[in-house]
PDB file of C-alpha atoms in Angstrom:
ATOM      1  CA  MET A  21      80.743 111.418  84.025  1.00  0.00           C
ATOM      2  CA  GLU A  22      82.006 114.578  82.365  1.00  0.00           C
ATOM      3  CA  GLU A  23      85.074 113.885  80.246  1.00  0.00           C
ATOM      4  CA  GLY A  24      88.297 115.597  81.255  1.00  0.00           C
ATOM      5  CA  LEU A  25      87.606 116.200  84.950  1.00  0.00           C
ATOM      6  CA  GLU A  26      90.542 115.375  87.228  1.00  0.00           C
ATOM      7  CA  MET A  27      90.892 114.765  90.959  1.00  0.00           C
ATOM      8  CA  ILE A  28      94.034 115.992  92.724  1.00  0.00           C
ATOM      9  CA  ILE A  29      95.037 113.125  95.007  1.00  0.00           C
ATOM     10  CA  LEU A  30      98.277 114.530  96.446  1.00  0.00           C
ATOM     11  CA  GLN A  31     100.306 117.724  96.471  1.00  0.00           C
ATOM     12  CA  GLU A  32     103.884 116.790  97.307  1.00  0.00           C
ATOM     13  CA  ASN A  33     107.412 116.387  95.953  1.00  0.00           C
ATOM     14  CA  CYS A  34     107.806 113.981  93.048  1.00  0.00           C
ATOM     15  CA  TYR A  35     110.765 111.661  93.612  1.00  0.00           C
ATOM     16  CA  ILE A  36     111.203 111.203  89.872  1.00  0.00           C
ATOM     17  CA  CYS A  37     111.590 114.838  88.737  1.00  0.00           C
ATOM     18  CA  GLY A  38     112.094 116.624  92.070  1.00  0.00           C
ATOM     19  CA  ASN A  39     109.308 119.164  91.568  1.00  0.00           C
ATOM     20  CA  HIS A  40     106.546 119.963  94.044  1.00  0.00           C
ATOM     21  CA  SER A  41     103.580 118.726  92.046  1.00  0.00           C
ATOM     22  CA  ASN A  42      99.909 117.898  91.931  1.00  0.00           C
ATOM     23  CA  PHE A  43      99.256 114.190  91.427  1.00  0.00           C
ATOM     24  CA  SER A  44      95.914 113.829  89.666  1.00  0.00           C
ATOM     25  CA  ILE A  45      93.717 111.136  88.140  1.00  0.00           C
ATOM     26  CA  PRO A  46      90.391 111.148  86.264  1.00  0.00           C
ATOM     27  CA  GLU A  47      87.323 111.911  88.377  1.00  0.00           C
ATOM     28  CA  GLY A  48      85.852 108.750  89.875  1.00  0.00           C
ATOM     29  CA  ALA A  49      88.994 106.635  89.510  1.00  0.00           C
ATOM     30  CA  THR A  50      89.849 104.257  92.349  1.00  0.00           C
ATOM     31  CA  LEU A  51      93.409 103.151  91.505  1.00  0.00           C
ATOM     32  CA  LEU A  52      94.801 106.205  93.263  1.00  0.00           C
ATOM     33  CA  ARG A  53      98.441 105.094  93.239  1.00  0.00           C
ATOM     34  CA  GLU A  54      98.337 105.692  89.463  1.00  0.00           C
ATOM     35  CA  ALA A  55      97.608 109.428  89.829  1.00  0.00           C
ATOM     36  CA  THR A  56     100.262 111.294  87.831  1.00  0.00           C
ATOM     37  CA  CYS A  57     102.681 114.143  88.480  1.00  0.00           C
ATOM     38  CA  SER A  58     101.661 117.407  86.797  1.00  0.00           C
ATOM     39  CA  LYS A  59     105.306 118.109  85.880  1.00  0.00           C
ATOM     40  CA  CYS A  60     106.725 114.802  84.563  1.00  0.00           C
ATOM     41  CA  GLY A  61     103.811 112.368  84.290  1.00  0.00           C
ATOM     42  CA  ALA A  62     105.188 109.848  86.798  1.00  0.00           C
ATOM     43  CA  SER A  63     102.607 108.014  88.877  1.00  0.00           C
ATOM     44  CA  ILE A  64     102.524 108.006  92.663  1.00  0.00           C
ATOM     45  CA  ARG A  65     103.713 104.386  92.413  1.00  0.00           C
ATOM     46  CA  ASN A  66     106.689 105.438  90.244  1.00  0.00           C
ATOM     47  CA  SER A  67     107.558 108.292  92.608  1.00  0.00           C
ATOM     48  CA  ASP A  68     107.317 106.073  95.682  1.00  0.00           C
ATOM     49  CA  THR A  69     109.545 103.459  94.047  1.00  0.00           C
ATOM     50  CA  ALA A  70     112.112 106.139  93.204  1.00  0.00           C
ATOM     51  CA  LYS A  71     112.000 107.434  96.784  1.00  0.00           C
ATOM     52  CA  ILE A  72     112.947 104.020  98.186  1.00  0.00           C
ATOM     53  CA  ILE A  73     115.601 103.466  95.488  1.00  0.00           C
ATOM     54  CA  VAL A  74     117.339 106.732  96.329  1.00  0.00           C
ATOM     55  CA  ASN A  75     117.107 106.157 100.070  1.00  0.00           C
ATOM     56  CA  LYS A  76     118.448 102.592  99.993  1.00  0.00           C
ATOM     57  CA  ILE A  77     121.159 103.082  97.368  1.00  0.00           C
ATOM     58  CA  THR A  78     122.407 106.594  98.195  1.00  0.00           C
ATOM     59  CA  GLY A  79     121.153 107.185 101.745  1.00  0.00           C
ATOM     60  CA  LYS A  80     119.604 110.474 100.612  1.00  0.00           C
ATOM     61  CA  SER A  81     116.039 111.773 100.434  1.00  0.00           C
ATOM     62  CA  CYS A  82     116.223 113.654  97.123  1.00  0.00           C
ATOM     63  CA  SER A  83     114.674 112.781  93.765  1.00  0.00           C
ATOM     64  CA  LEU A  84     115.977 110.227  91.299  1.00  0.00           C
ATOM     65  CA  SER A  85     116.861 113.015  88.862  1.00  0.00           C
ATOM     66  CA  GLU A  86     118.947 114.731  91.525  1.00  0.00           C
ATOM     67  CA  SER A  87     120.769 111.472  92.356  1.00  0.00           C
ATOM     68  CA  LEU A  88     122.275 110.701  88.957  1.00  0.00           C
ATOM     69  CA  GLY A  89     125.800 111.670  89.996  1.00  0.00           C
ATOM     70  CA  THR A  90     125.729 109.237  92.909  1.00  0.00           C
ATOM     71  CA  LEU A  91     124.122 106.506  90.803  1.00  0.00           C
ATOM     72  CA  ASN A  92     126.677 106.847  88.005  1.00  0.00           C
ATOM     73  CA  SER A  93     128.784 103.985  89.384  1.00  0.00           C
ATOM     74  CA  VAL A  94     125.851 101.713  90.308  1.00  0.00           C
ATOM     75  CA  ASN A  95     125.040  98.656  88.177  1.00  0.00           C
ATOM     76  CA  ILE A  96     121.268  98.624  87.684  1.00  0.00           C
ATOM     77  CA  LEU A  97     118.879  96.185  86.006  1.00  0.00           C
ATOM     78  CA  GLU A  98     115.274  97.243  85.397  1.00  0.00           C
ATOM     79  CA  ALA A  99     112.579  94.785  84.344  1.00  0.00           C
ATOM     80  CA  GLN A 100     110.971  97.195  81.890  1.00  0.00           C
ATOM     81  CA  SER A 101     112.233  99.356  79.050  1.00  0.00           C
ATOM     82  CA  LEU A 102     109.763 102.243  79.317  1.00  0.00           C
ATOM     83  CA  GLY A 103     108.450 104.584  81.972  1.00  0.00           C
ATOM     84  CA  PRO A 104     109.616 107.430  84.206  1.00  0.00           C
ATOM     85  CA  ILE A 105     112.394 105.536  86.006  1.00  0.00           C
ATOM     86  CA  ASN A 106     113.766 104.268  82.708  1.00  0.00           C
ATOM     87  CA  ARG A 107     113.724 107.798  81.254  1.00  0.00           C
ATOM     88  CA  VAL A 108     115.826 109.119  84.141  1.00  0.00           C
ATOM     89  CA  LEU A 109     118.303 106.241  84.399  1.00  0.00           C
ATOM     90  CA  CYS A 110     118.718 105.126  80.782  1.00  0.00           C
ATOM     91  CA  GLU A 111     121.868 107.175  80.078  1.00  0.00           C
ATOM     92  CA  LEU A 112     123.778 105.846  83.094  1.00  0.00           C
ATOM     93  CA  PRO A 113     126.721 103.616  82.071  1.00  0.00           C
ATOM     94  CA  GLY A 114     125.729 100.818  84.453  1.00  0.00           C
ATOM     95  CA  TYR A 115     122.032 100.727  83.526  1.00  0.00           C
ATOM     96  CA  SER A 116     120.437  97.792  81.686  1.00  0.00           C
ATOM     97  CA  CYS A 117     116.780  97.061  81.021  1.00  0.00           C
ATOM     98  CA  PHE A 118     114.635  94.439  79.353  1.00  0.00           C
ATOM     99  CA  GLU A 119     111.110  93.304  78.558  1.00  0.00           C
ATOM    100  CA  TYR A 120     109.641  89.820  78.488  1.00  0.00           C
ATOM    101  CA  ILE A 121     108.978  89.467  74.740  1.00  0.00           C
ATOM    102  CA  ASP A 122     107.191  86.245  73.779  1.00  0.00           C
ATOM    103  CA  SER A 123     108.572  86.161  70.243  1.00  0.00           C
ATOM    104  CA  VAL A 124     112.228  86.886  71.117  1.00  0.00           C
ATOM    105  CA  ALA A 125     114.551  84.513  72.980  1.00  0.00           C
ATOM    106  CA  PRO A 126     116.053  85.781  76.259  1.00  0.00           C
ATOM    107  CA  GLY A 127     119.311  87.622  75.659  1.00  0.00           C
ATOM    108  CA  TYR A 128     118.336  88.899  72.209  1.00  0.00           C
ATOM    109  CA  SER A 129     116.798  92.190  71.075  1.00  0.00           C
ATOM    110  CA  ASN A 130     113.738  92.818  68.926  1.00  0.00           C
ATOM    111  CA  GLU A 131     113.687  95.005  65.812  1.00  0.00           C
ATOM    112  CA  TYR A 132     113.404  98.121  67.982  1.00  0.00           C
ATOM    113  CA  GLY A 133     116.515  97.300  69.985  1.00  0.00           C
ATOM    114  CA  VAL A 134     114.634  96.254  73.123  1.00  0.00           C
ATOM    115  CA  MET A 135     116.335  93.422  74.999  1.00  0.00           C
ATOM    116  CA  SER A 136     114.203  90.364  75.733  1.00  0.00           C
ATOM    117  CA  ASN A 137     114.751  88.541  78.998  1.00  0.00           C
ATOM    118  CA  ASP A 138     112.908  86.365  81.467  1.00  0.00           C
ATOM    119  CA  LEU A 139     112.944  86.858  85.237  1.00  0.00           C
ATOM    120  CA  GLU A 140     112.697  83.087  85.611  1.00  0.00           C
ATOM    121  CA  ASN A 141     115.759  82.502  83.405  1.00  0.00           C
ATOM    122  CA  LEU A 142     117.922  85.631  83.249  1.00  0.00           C
ATOM    123  CA  THR A 143     120.853  85.610  80.835  1.00  0.00           C
ATOM    124  CA  TYR A 144     122.989  87.969  82.950  1.00  0.00           C
ATOM    125  CA  LYS A 145     126.051  86.776  84.853  1.00  0.00           C
ATOM    126  CA  SER A 146     125.857  86.044  88.556  1.00  0.00           C
ATOM    127  CA  ASN A 147     126.710  88.889  90.950  1.00  0.00           C
ATOM    128  CA  SER A 148     126.332  91.500  88.193  1.00  0.00           C
ATOM    129  CA  PHE A 149     124.053  94.164  89.693  1.00  0.00           C
ATOM    130  CA  ASP A 150     123.835  96.404  92.741  1.00  0.00           C
ATOM    131  CA  LEU A 151     120.144  97.053  92.114  1.00  0.00           C
ATOM    132  CA  VAL A 152     117.270  95.276  90.378  1.00  0.00           C
ATOM    133  CA  ILE A 153     114.057  97.257  89.830  1.00  0.00           C
ATOM    134  CA  SER A 154     110.667  95.799  88.984  1.00  0.00           C
ATOM    135  CA  GLN A 155     107.277  97.491  89.062  1.00  0.00           C
ATOM    136  CA  ASP A 156     104.108  95.391  89.035  1.00  0.00           C
ATOM    137  CA  VAL A 157     105.854  92.528  87.237  1.00  0.00           C
ATOM    138  CA  LEU A 158     106.099  89.696  89.754  1.00  0.00           C
ATOM    139  CA  GLU A 159     102.365  89.017  89.865  1.00  0.00           C
ATOM    140  CA  HIS A 160     102.752  87.907  86.230  1.00  0.00           C
ATOM    141  CA  VAL A 161     105.599  85.372  86.467  1.00  0.00           C
ATOM    142  CA  ASN A 162     104.625  81.708  86.197  1.00  0.00           C
ATOM    143  CA  ASN A 163     107.126  80.481  88.787  1.00  0.00           C
ATOM    144  CA  PRO A 164     107.903  83.020  91.540  1.00  0.00           C
ATOM    145  CA  THR A 165     110.406  80.631  93.145  1.00  0.00           C
ATOM    146  CA  LYS A 166     112.534  80.674  89.989  1.00  0.00           C
ATOM    147  CA  ALA A 167     112.160  84.438  89.589  1.00  0.00           C
ATOM    148  CA  PHE A 168     113.291  85.295  93.113  1.00  0.00           C
ATOM    149  CA  SER A 169     116.130  82.778  92.882  1.00  0.00           C
ATOM    150  CA  GLU A 170     117.313  84.397  89.651  1.00  0.00           C
ATOM    151  CA  ILE A 171     117.113  87.879  91.144  1.00  0.00           C
ATOM    152  CA  ASN A 172     119.248  86.658  94.044  1.00  0.00           C
ATOM    153  CA  ARG A 173     121.752  85.141  91.610  1.00  0.00           C
ATOM    154  CA  VAL A 174     122.326  88.284  89.528  1.00  0.00           C
ATOM    155  CA  LEU A 175     122.522  90.609  92.543  1.00  0.00           C
ATOM    156  CA  MET A 176     125.836  91.304  94.239  1.00  0.00           C
ATOM    157  CA  MET A 177     125.984  90.536  97.952  1.00  0.00           C
ATOM    158  CA  GLY A 178     124.292  93.426  99.747  1.00  0.00           C
ATOM    159  CA  GLY A 179     122.509  94.499  96.571  1.00  0.00           C
ATOM    160  CA  TYR A 180     118.815  95.378  96.505  1.00  0.00           C
ATOM    161  CA  HIS A 181     115.744  94.321  94.594  1.00  0.00           C
ATOM    162  CA  ILE A 182     113.350  97.266  94.929  1.00  0.00           C
ATOM    163  CA  PHE A 183     109.901  96.560  93.589  1.00  0.00           C
ATOM    164  CA  THR A 184     106.140  96.932  93.667  1.00  0.00           C
ATOM    165  CA  VAL A 185     103.321  94.437  93.271  1.00  0.00           C
ATOM    166  CA  PRO A 186      99.607  94.809  94.037  1.00  0.00           C
ATOM    167  CA  ILE A 187      99.177  93.610  97.623  1.00  0.00           C
ATOM    168  CA  HIS A 188      95.985  91.974  98.893  1.00  0.00           C
ATOM    169  CA  GLU A 189      96.335  93.137 102.479  1.00  0.00           C
ATOM    170  CA  GLN A 190      95.382  90.885 105.400  1.00  0.00           C
ATOM    171  CA  LYS A 191      95.196  87.903 103.024  1.00  0.00           C
ATOM    172  CA  PRO A 192      97.665  85.117 102.201  1.00  0.00           C
ATOM    173  CA  THR A 193      99.353  84.845  98.822  1.00  0.00           C
ATOM    174  CA  ILE A 194      97.448  82.628  96.389  1.00  0.00           C
ATOM    175  CA  SER A 195      98.130  81.188  92.949  1.00  0.00           C
ATOM    176  CA  ARG A 196      95.522  82.075  90.339  1.00  0.00           C
ATOM    177  CA  SER A 197      96.194  78.929  88.274  1.00  0.00           C
ATOM    178  CA  ASN A 198      92.771  77.438  89.114  1.00  0.00           C
ATOM    179  CA  LEU A 199      90.867  80.727  89.362  1.00  0.00           C
ATOM    180  CA  PRO A 200      89.144  82.868  86.710  1.00  0.00           C
ATOM    181  CA  LYS A 201      91.635  84.565  84.430  1.00  0.00           C
ATOM    182  CA  VAL A 202      92.608  88.148  85.226  1.00  0.00           C
ATOM    183  CA  PHE A 203      94.738  90.371  83.008  1.00  0.00           C
ATOM    184  CA  HIS A 204      96.511  93.657  83.700  1.00  0.00           C
ATOM    185  CA  GLY A 205      97.277  96.246  81.047  1.00  0.00           C
ATOM    186  CA  ASP A 206     100.468  95.594  79.072  1.00  0.00           C
ATOM    187  CA  PRO A 207     101.837  97.784  76.254  1.00  0.00           C
ATOM    188  CA  LEU A 208     103.338  94.698  74.568  1.00  0.00           C
ATOM    189  CA  ARG A 209     100.236  92.489  74.646  1.00  0.00           C
ATOM    190  CA  GLN A 210      96.831  93.476  73.317  1.00  0.00           C
ATOM    191  CA  ASP A 211      95.005  91.183  75.746  1.00  0.00           C
ATOM    192  CA  GLY A 212      97.160  92.269  78.683  1.00  0.00           C
ATOM    193  CA  ALA A 213      99.430  90.283  80.999  1.00  0.00           C
ATOM    194  CA  LEU A 214      97.948  87.288  82.799  1.00  0.00           C
ATOM    195  CA  VAL A 215      97.990  87.532  86.599  1.00  0.00           C
ATOM    196  CA  CYS A 216      99.535  84.346  87.997  1.00  0.00           C
ATOM    197  CA  THR A 217      99.765  85.276  91.694  1.00  0.00           C
ATOM    198  CA  ASP A 218      97.745  87.435  94.070  1.00  0.00           C
ATOM    199  CA  TRP A 219     100.391  88.512  96.582  1.00  0.00           C
ATOM    200  CA  GLY A 220      99.361  88.860 100.209  1.00  0.00           C
ATOM    201  CA  ASN A 221     100.768  89.798 103.599  1.00  0.00           C
ATOM    202  CA  ASP A 222     103.184  86.855 103.587  1.00  0.00           C
ATOM    203  CA  ILE A 223     105.171  88.101 100.579  1.00  0.00           C
ATOM    204  CA  CYS A 224     108.240  89.093 102.631  1.00  0.00           C
ATOM    205  CA  LYS A 225     108.390  85.673 104.282  1.00  0.00           C
ATOM    206  CA  PHE A 226     108.135  84.037 100.841  1.00  0.00           C
ATOM    207  CA  ILE A 227     110.943  86.114  99.320  1.00  0.00           C
ATOM    208  CA  ASP A 228     113.258  85.733 102.298  1.00  0.00           C
ATOM    209  CA  GLN A 229     113.464  81.987 101.640  1.00  0.00           C
ATOM    210  CA  TYR A 230     115.651  82.929  98.669  1.00  0.00           C
ATOM    211  CA  GLY A 231     118.566  84.607 100.409  1.00  0.00           C
ATOM    212  CA  MET A 232     116.975  88.009 100.955  1.00  0.00           C
ATOM    213  CA  GLU A 233     115.912  90.301 103.800  1.00  0.00           C
ATOM    214  CA  THR A 234     112.829  92.219 102.735  1.00  0.00           C
ATOM    215  CA  GLU A 235     111.372  95.450 104.104  1.00  0.00           C
ATOM    216  CA  LYS A 236     107.870  96.697 103.329  1.00  0.00           C
ATOM    217  CA  PHE A 237     107.224 100.432 102.972  1.00  0.00           C
ATOM    218  CA  MET A 238     103.596 101.593 103.061  1.00  0.00           C
ATOM    219  CA  VAL A 239     104.384 104.880 101.343  1.00  0.00           C
ATOM    220  CA  HIS A 240     100.799 105.966 100.636  1.00  0.00           C
ATOM    221  CA  ASN A 241      97.886 104.324 102.415  1.00  0.00           C
ATOM    222  CA  PHE A 242      94.658 105.089 100.563  1.00  0.00           C
ATOM    223  CA  TYR A 243      92.500 102.133 101.575  1.00  0.00           C
ATOM    224  CA  SER A 244      91.795  99.910 104.562  1.00  0.00           C
ATOM    225  CA  PRO A 245      92.393  96.167 104.046  1.00  0.00           C
ATOM    226  CA  SER A 246      88.652  95.529 103.673  1.00  0.00           C
ATOM    227  CA  GLU A 247      88.516  97.996 100.762  1.00  0.00           C
ATOM    228  CA  ILE A 248      91.289  96.327  98.734  1.00  0.00           C
ATOM    229  CA  THR A 249      90.010  94.774  95.505  1.00  0.00           C
ATOM    230  CA  ASN A 250      88.949  91.130  95.612  1.00  0.00           C
ATOM    231  CA  VAL A 251      88.463  90.265  91.961  1.00  0.00           C
ATOM    232  CA  ASP A 252      86.957  86.852  92.701  1.00  0.00           C
ATOM    233  CA  GLU A 253      84.112  88.492  94.618  1.00  0.00           C
ATOM    234  CA  SER A 254      83.453  91.046  91.856  1.00  0.00           C
ATOM    235  CA  TYR A 255      84.518  89.257  88.678  1.00  0.00           C
ATOM    236  CA  GLU A 256      81.614  90.514  86.558  1.00  0.00           C
ATOM    237  CA  GLU A 257      82.473  94.077  87.558  1.00  0.00           C
ATOM    238  CA  TYR A 258      86.122  93.412  86.648  1.00  0.00           C
ATOM    239  CA  LEU A 259      85.089  92.238  83.170  1.00  0.00           C
ATOM    240  CA  LYS A 260      83.176  95.408  82.336  1.00  0.00           C
ATOM    241  CA  THR A 261      85.104  98.132  84.201  1.00  0.00           C
ATOM    242  CA  GLU A 262      88.233 100.026  83.141  1.00  0.00           C
ATOM    243  CA  ALA A 263      91.155  99.205  85.439  1.00  0.00           C
ATOM    244  CA  ILE A 264      91.595 102.637  87.024  1.00  0.00           C
ATOM    245  CA  TYR A 265      87.897 102.680  88.004  1.00  0.00           C
ATOM    246  CA  TYR A 266      87.947  99.138  89.395  1.00  0.00           C
ATOM    247  CA  TYR A 267      91.142  98.332  91.310  1.00  0.00           C
ATOM    248  CA  ARG A 268      91.930  99.598  94.813  1.00  0.00           C
ATOM    249  CA  TYR A 269      95.501  99.063  96.016  1.00  0.00           C
ATOM    250  CA  ASN A 270      97.760 101.034  98.324  1.00  0.00           C
ATOM    251  CA  SER A 271     101.162 102.299  97.207  1.00  0.00           C
ATOM    252  CA  ILE A 272     103.544  99.820  98.821  1.00  0.00           C
ATOM    253  CA  VAL A 273     107.226  99.436  97.924  1.00  0.00           C
ATOM    254  CA  PHE A 274     109.483  96.546  98.928  1.00  0.00           C
ATOM    255  CA  ALA A 275     113.259  96.687  99.395  1.00  0.00           C
ATOM    256  CA  SER A 276     114.765  93.209  99.365  1.00  0.00           C
ATOM    257  CA  LYS A 277     118.468  92.964 100.265  1.00  0.00           C
ATOM    258  CA  LYS A 278     120.643  90.005  99.251  1.00  0.00           C
ATOM    259  CA  VAL A 279     122.171  88.564 102.422  1.00  0.00           C
ATOM    260  CA  ARG A 280     123.237  85.120 101.181  1.00  0.00           C
ATOM    261  CA  SER A 281     123.773  83.294  97.914  1.00  0.00           C
ATOM    262  CA  LEU A 282     121.704  80.246  97.038  1.00  0.00           C
TER     263      LEU A 282
END
């Protein structure tokens, strides 16, 4: 494969920067939701997440960058300290973010000033946030029950958890605790982040046990259910193939509204 060749996957508005952009990815890649905006570098997944955030929190259809005035009074918690959404929101007075840092106790910062926290044991007060954002995080938590309960606790009534996870369509959610180990790329961990759960079509039903009402938005549908990656049927290929040339997932965003306290 010739180095440097790119495929344009989409030509549309980016909901991070607001520009009409090409979203491209290296030739031959399969993880199409990670194609990036030619203007700001946000992925399709980032842009789709921003689109749902703006729609649910402001009722508008503009970009995240164009919504800062409306979001100025919104209390936001993001479960990552880097990335396009963080870059847009980080100066807002009500914005907080964190990473799960193995070597730093929850509620404390590392030497770079990054707050450590744990979705299974958040140090924030109850009813603190209007919005919690997580992108491809919840497949990595050891105890999803604790994580969704904690998200419910820190959200105000009527607040939203807007998030993405890889979805294994037309399949039930399974724990990977007794399956071959799978890791996703992680800037904080050389070996990557261990996948604990393969989320399936029943994810909304699972979450709604914890005081939420969850909507699923298929924002960009690239693959049929039969084409979605099944790592346990192609584990040897997984071991030797770069992630963007191996995984196949659609760009799905979930908006989970707190409707009762636990």
